[in-house]
Coordinates of C-alpha atoms in Angstrom, one line a residue:
X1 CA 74.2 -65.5 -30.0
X2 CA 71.7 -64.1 -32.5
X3 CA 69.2 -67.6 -31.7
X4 CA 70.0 -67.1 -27.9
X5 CA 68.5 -63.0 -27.9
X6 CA 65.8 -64.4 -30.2
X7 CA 64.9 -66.4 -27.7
X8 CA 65.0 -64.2 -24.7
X9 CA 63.0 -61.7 -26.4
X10 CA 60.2 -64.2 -27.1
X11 CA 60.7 -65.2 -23.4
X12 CA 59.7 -62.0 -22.6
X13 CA 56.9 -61.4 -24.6
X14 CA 55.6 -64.6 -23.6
X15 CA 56.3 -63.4 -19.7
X16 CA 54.6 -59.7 -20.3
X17 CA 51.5 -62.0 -21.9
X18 CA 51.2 -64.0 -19.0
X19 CA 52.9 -67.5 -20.3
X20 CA 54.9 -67.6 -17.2
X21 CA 55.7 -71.2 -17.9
X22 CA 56.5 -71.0 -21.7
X23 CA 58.3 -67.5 -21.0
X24 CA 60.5 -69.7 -18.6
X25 CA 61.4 -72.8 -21.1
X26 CA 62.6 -69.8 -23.3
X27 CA 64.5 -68.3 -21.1
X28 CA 66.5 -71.2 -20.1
X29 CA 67.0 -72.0 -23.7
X30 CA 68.2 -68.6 -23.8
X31 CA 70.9 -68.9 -21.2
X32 CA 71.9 -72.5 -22.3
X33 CA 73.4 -71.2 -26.1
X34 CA 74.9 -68.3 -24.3
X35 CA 76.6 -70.9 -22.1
X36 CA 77.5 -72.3 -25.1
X37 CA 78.8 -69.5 -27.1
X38 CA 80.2 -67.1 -24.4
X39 CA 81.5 -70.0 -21.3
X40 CA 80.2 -69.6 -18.4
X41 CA 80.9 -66.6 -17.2
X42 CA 79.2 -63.5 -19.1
X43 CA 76.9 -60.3 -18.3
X44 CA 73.9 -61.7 -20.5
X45 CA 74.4 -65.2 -18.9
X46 CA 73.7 -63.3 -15.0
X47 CA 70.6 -61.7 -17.1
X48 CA 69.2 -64.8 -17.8
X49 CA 69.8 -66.1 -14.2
X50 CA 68.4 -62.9 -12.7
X51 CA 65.1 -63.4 -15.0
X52 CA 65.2 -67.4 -14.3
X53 CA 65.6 -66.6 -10.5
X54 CA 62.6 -64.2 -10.8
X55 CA 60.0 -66.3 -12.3
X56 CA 60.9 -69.2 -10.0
X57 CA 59.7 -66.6 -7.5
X58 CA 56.9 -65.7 -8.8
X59 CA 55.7 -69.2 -9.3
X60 CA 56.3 -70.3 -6.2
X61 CA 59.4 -72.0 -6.5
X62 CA 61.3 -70.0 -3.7
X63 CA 64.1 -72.3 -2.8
X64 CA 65.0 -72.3 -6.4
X65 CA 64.6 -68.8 -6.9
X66 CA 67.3 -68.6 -4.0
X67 CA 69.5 -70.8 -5.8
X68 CA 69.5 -69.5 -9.3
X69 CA 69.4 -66.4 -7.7
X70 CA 73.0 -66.8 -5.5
X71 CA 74.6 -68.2 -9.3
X72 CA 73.5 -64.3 -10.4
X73 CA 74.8 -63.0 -8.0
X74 CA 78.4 -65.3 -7.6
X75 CA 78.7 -64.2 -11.4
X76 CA 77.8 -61.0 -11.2
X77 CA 80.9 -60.3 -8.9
X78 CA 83.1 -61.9 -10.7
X79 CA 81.8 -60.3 -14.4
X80 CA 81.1 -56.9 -13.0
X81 CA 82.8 -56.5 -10.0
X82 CA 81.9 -57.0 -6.2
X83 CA 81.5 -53.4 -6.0
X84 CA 79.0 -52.3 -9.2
X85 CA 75.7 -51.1 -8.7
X86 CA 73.8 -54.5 -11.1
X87 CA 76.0 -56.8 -8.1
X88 CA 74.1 -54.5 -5.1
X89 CA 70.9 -55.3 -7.3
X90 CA 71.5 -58.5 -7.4
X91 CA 72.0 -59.0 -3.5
X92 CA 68.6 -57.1 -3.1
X93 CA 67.0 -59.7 -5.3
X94 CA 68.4 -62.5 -3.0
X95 CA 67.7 -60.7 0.1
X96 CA 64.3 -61.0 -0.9
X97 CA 64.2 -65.0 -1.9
X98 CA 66.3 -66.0 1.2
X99 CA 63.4 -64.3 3.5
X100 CA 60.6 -66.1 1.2
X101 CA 62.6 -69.2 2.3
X102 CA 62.7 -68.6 5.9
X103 CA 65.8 -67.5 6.6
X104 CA 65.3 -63.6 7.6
X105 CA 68.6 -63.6 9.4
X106 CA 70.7 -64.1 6.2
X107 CA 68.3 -61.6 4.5
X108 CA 69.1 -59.1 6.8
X109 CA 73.1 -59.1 6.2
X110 CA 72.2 -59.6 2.1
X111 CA 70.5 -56.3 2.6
X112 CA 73.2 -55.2 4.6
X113 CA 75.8 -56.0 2.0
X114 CA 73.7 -54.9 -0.7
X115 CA 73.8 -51.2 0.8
X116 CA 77.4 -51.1 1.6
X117 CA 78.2 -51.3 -1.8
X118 CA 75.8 -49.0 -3.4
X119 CA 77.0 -46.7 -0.3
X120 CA 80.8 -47.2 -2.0
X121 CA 80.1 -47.0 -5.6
X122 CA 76.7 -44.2 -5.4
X123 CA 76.8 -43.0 -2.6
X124 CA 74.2 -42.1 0.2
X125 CA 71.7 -40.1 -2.1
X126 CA 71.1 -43.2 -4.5
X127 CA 67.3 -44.5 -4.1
X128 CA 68.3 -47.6 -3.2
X129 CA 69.8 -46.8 0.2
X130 CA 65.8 -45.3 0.8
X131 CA 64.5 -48.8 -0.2
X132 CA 67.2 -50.7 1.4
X133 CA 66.3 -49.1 4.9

């Protein structure tokens, strides 16, 4: 695992430096040994999906964004729970790629579901609900 955090930490530096590209081959060599060491099912593994999902975002790559995205999310219920705050995060984030591909309608009940369960596991003071709505 030691390679694998090696290698996301490079990722990132490369990311915060601009190298979205190179930040991103990292990344995914990141998340491939944690496959390999932890299964596929892990918090670190979601991390790496959650980062992967991001930058497919920001560079344009929407409907992969979406995808990668709904595997964070899928494996962030079943590490963390369907009712933890990183799994509401998670929804938020692909709230946001399913309305940059079109589909506003499924945004809407990901944002929906996304502040039902920071409603059951924060509560209505947590500043997520404020961004939600």
């Amino acid at each position: 695992p030691s390679d694998a955090y090696q290698f996301f930490t490079t990722g990132q530096q490369k990311i915060q430096q601009g190298l979205l590209r190179e930040g991103f081959e990292l990344i995914s060599e990141a998340h491939n040994l944690l496959n390999n060491v932890y299964g596929p099912m892990h918090p670190e593994i979601s991390m790496c999906l959650r980062l992967l999902a991001r930058l497919n975002y920001i560079m344009g790559d929407y409907q992969e964004a979406l995808y990668t995205q709904h595997k964070a999310v899928m494996m962030s219920e079943r590490v963390l729970g369907i009712d933890h705050p990183q799994t509401a995060t998670e929804y938020i984030h692909m709230a946001l790629y399913s309305f940059a591909n079109g589909h506003s309608i499924n945004a809407s009940k990901l944002l929906c579901r996304a502040r039902y369960i920071i409603l059951a596991c924060c509560g209505e003071n947590h500043p997520q609900i404020s961004l939600i709505d």
